[in-house]
XYZ file of C-alpha atoms in Angstrom:
144
model
C 0.582 182.261 172.246
C 4.293 182.218 171.437
C 6.413 179.288 172.376
C 9.448 181.188 173.677
C 12.060 179.688 175.892
C 13.952 182.216 177.923
C 17.391 181.508 179.274
C 19.545 183.845 181.271
C 22.650 185.254 179.689
C 24.783 184.008 182.608
C 23.473 180.446 182.239
C 24.104 180.470 178.495
C 27.683 181.719 178.927
C 28.345 179.175 181.706
C 27.090 176.345 179.494
C 29.222 177.539 176.593
C 32.316 177.832 178.800
C 31.749 174.382 180.337
C 31.272 172.820 176.907
C 34.491 174.416 175.664
C 36.375 173.133 178.732
C 35.125 169.586 178.283
C 36.327 169.551 174.693
C 39.706 171.099 175.481
C 40.884 168.300 177.765
C 43.700 168.649 180.270
C 45.720 171.828 179.781
C 48.063 174.137 181.629
C 46.889 177.630 182.498
C 49.585 179.955 183.752
C 48.695 181.933 186.861
C 48.018 185.559 186.005
C 48.643 186.588 189.621
C 52.304 185.527 189.358
C 52.986 187.006 185.906
C 55.168 189.861 187.223
C 57.053 187.871 189.844
C 60.602 186.636 189.339
C 59.696 183.207 190.727
C 56.538 182.842 188.641
C 57.917 179.716 187.002
C 57.646 177.887 190.341
C 53.834 177.959 190.316
C 51.350 177.078 187.633
C 47.904 175.522 187.313
C 46.261 172.772 185.311
C 42.668 172.576 184.161
C 41.338 169.028 184.397
C 38.916 167.331 182.024
C 36.125 168.276 184.444
C 36.965 171.979 184.133
C 38.354 172.160 187.694
C 41.601 174.034 188.241
C 44.540 172.698 190.265
C 47.489 174.768 191.497
C 50.857 173.026 191.197
C 54.455 173.667 192.139
C 56.881 173.329 189.228
C 60.048 171.336 189.980
C 62.955 169.934 187.997
C 62.622 166.349 186.813
C 65.134 164.717 189.136
C 65.481 162.012 191.754
C 65.753 164.280 194.803
C 62.529 166.133 194.007
C 60.589 162.948 193.353
C 61.723 161.136 196.508
C 60.770 164.082 198.761
C 57.136 164.155 197.626
C 54.439 162.580 199.819
C 50.637 162.759 199.782
C 50.418 164.523 196.428
C 49.507 164.190 192.772
C 52.527 164.350 190.462
C 52.456 165.284 186.786
C 55.383 164.536 184.492
C 55.342 167.419 182.010
C 57.118 168.067 178.720
C 57.703 171.742 177.986
C 57.838 172.520 174.257
C 60.032 175.242 172.729
C 57.091 177.633 172.666
C 56.558 177.105 176.418
C 53.482 174.893 176.131
C 53.291 172.188 178.781
C 51.931 168.702 178.022
C 51.187 166.040 180.614
C 53.167 162.900 179.811
C 51.881 160.920 182.800
C 50.369 161.358 186.241
C 51.077 159.538 189.496
C 49.872 159.563 193.078
C 52.500 159.872 195.793
C 51.709 157.963 198.972
C 52.881 158.957 202.443
C 55.641 156.305 202.316
C 57.707 156.622 199.120
C 58.560 153.370 197.344
C 62.003 154.393 196.070
C 62.427 151.630 193.485
C 58.976 152.246 191.975
C 59.522 155.996 191.810
C 62.955 155.653 190.205
C 61.531 153.311 187.556
C 58.718 155.817 186.858
C 61.214 158.699 186.678
C 63.379 156.852 184.138
C 60.307 156.054 182.043
C 59.203 159.716 182.100
C 62.664 160.887 181.029
C 62.566 158.432 178.117
C 59.162 159.797 177.091
C 60.473 163.378 177.028
C 59.278 164.835 180.337
C 61.260 167.878 181.490
C 59.456 168.955 184.692
C 57.504 167.649 187.658
C 54.310 169.525 188.527
C 53.190 168.660 192.050
C 49.734 169.286 193.498
C 49.869 169.069 197.320
C 46.546 170.644 198.308
C 44.369 167.507 198.392
C 43.649 166.503 201.992
C 42.650 162.849 201.586
C 43.512 159.837 199.452
C 40.036 160.061 197.887
C 40.624 163.692 196.912
C 44.006 162.809 195.408
C 42.469 159.917 193.463
C 39.776 162.224 192.025
C 42.382 164.820 190.999
C 44.618 162.113 189.521
C 41.706 160.827 187.423
C 40.814 164.357 186.312
C 44.349 165.295 185.211
C 45.606 162.109 183.649
C 45.156 161.127 180.070
C 43.169 157.914 179.570
C 46.169 155.719 178.815
C 48.212 156.653 181.906
C 48.227 154.583 185.063
C 48.806 155.130 188.769
C 52.379 154.736 190.033
């Protein structure tokens, strides 16, 4: 009697993909669906540490953009010369913006080299936003 363990090809590939995602950490994945559009730079996506994907709007790193955002997860992103995006910090935007706190955060992100704001607005509840924030932030970042 042979001691053979059978595993489906789909399950093996899923496990391999999930393992690769866990090791890769937070990373930007450009949207293939917008590759041919002129405004493709206004949308992107980020893959969280969990492997989940989050669609974001790409905005300039400025005061007006930051003060208009409510009920969202905000990523401060540095874009390298080769086009690679790196999350500098993440923040949760409440329904009532605290202008002084946001301006302090914005100044800190500019000092740290951020060049863009990536804003995820599709989370319906504070709990959903908190989970996304935790998934996309690096361990040393904090809520703003």
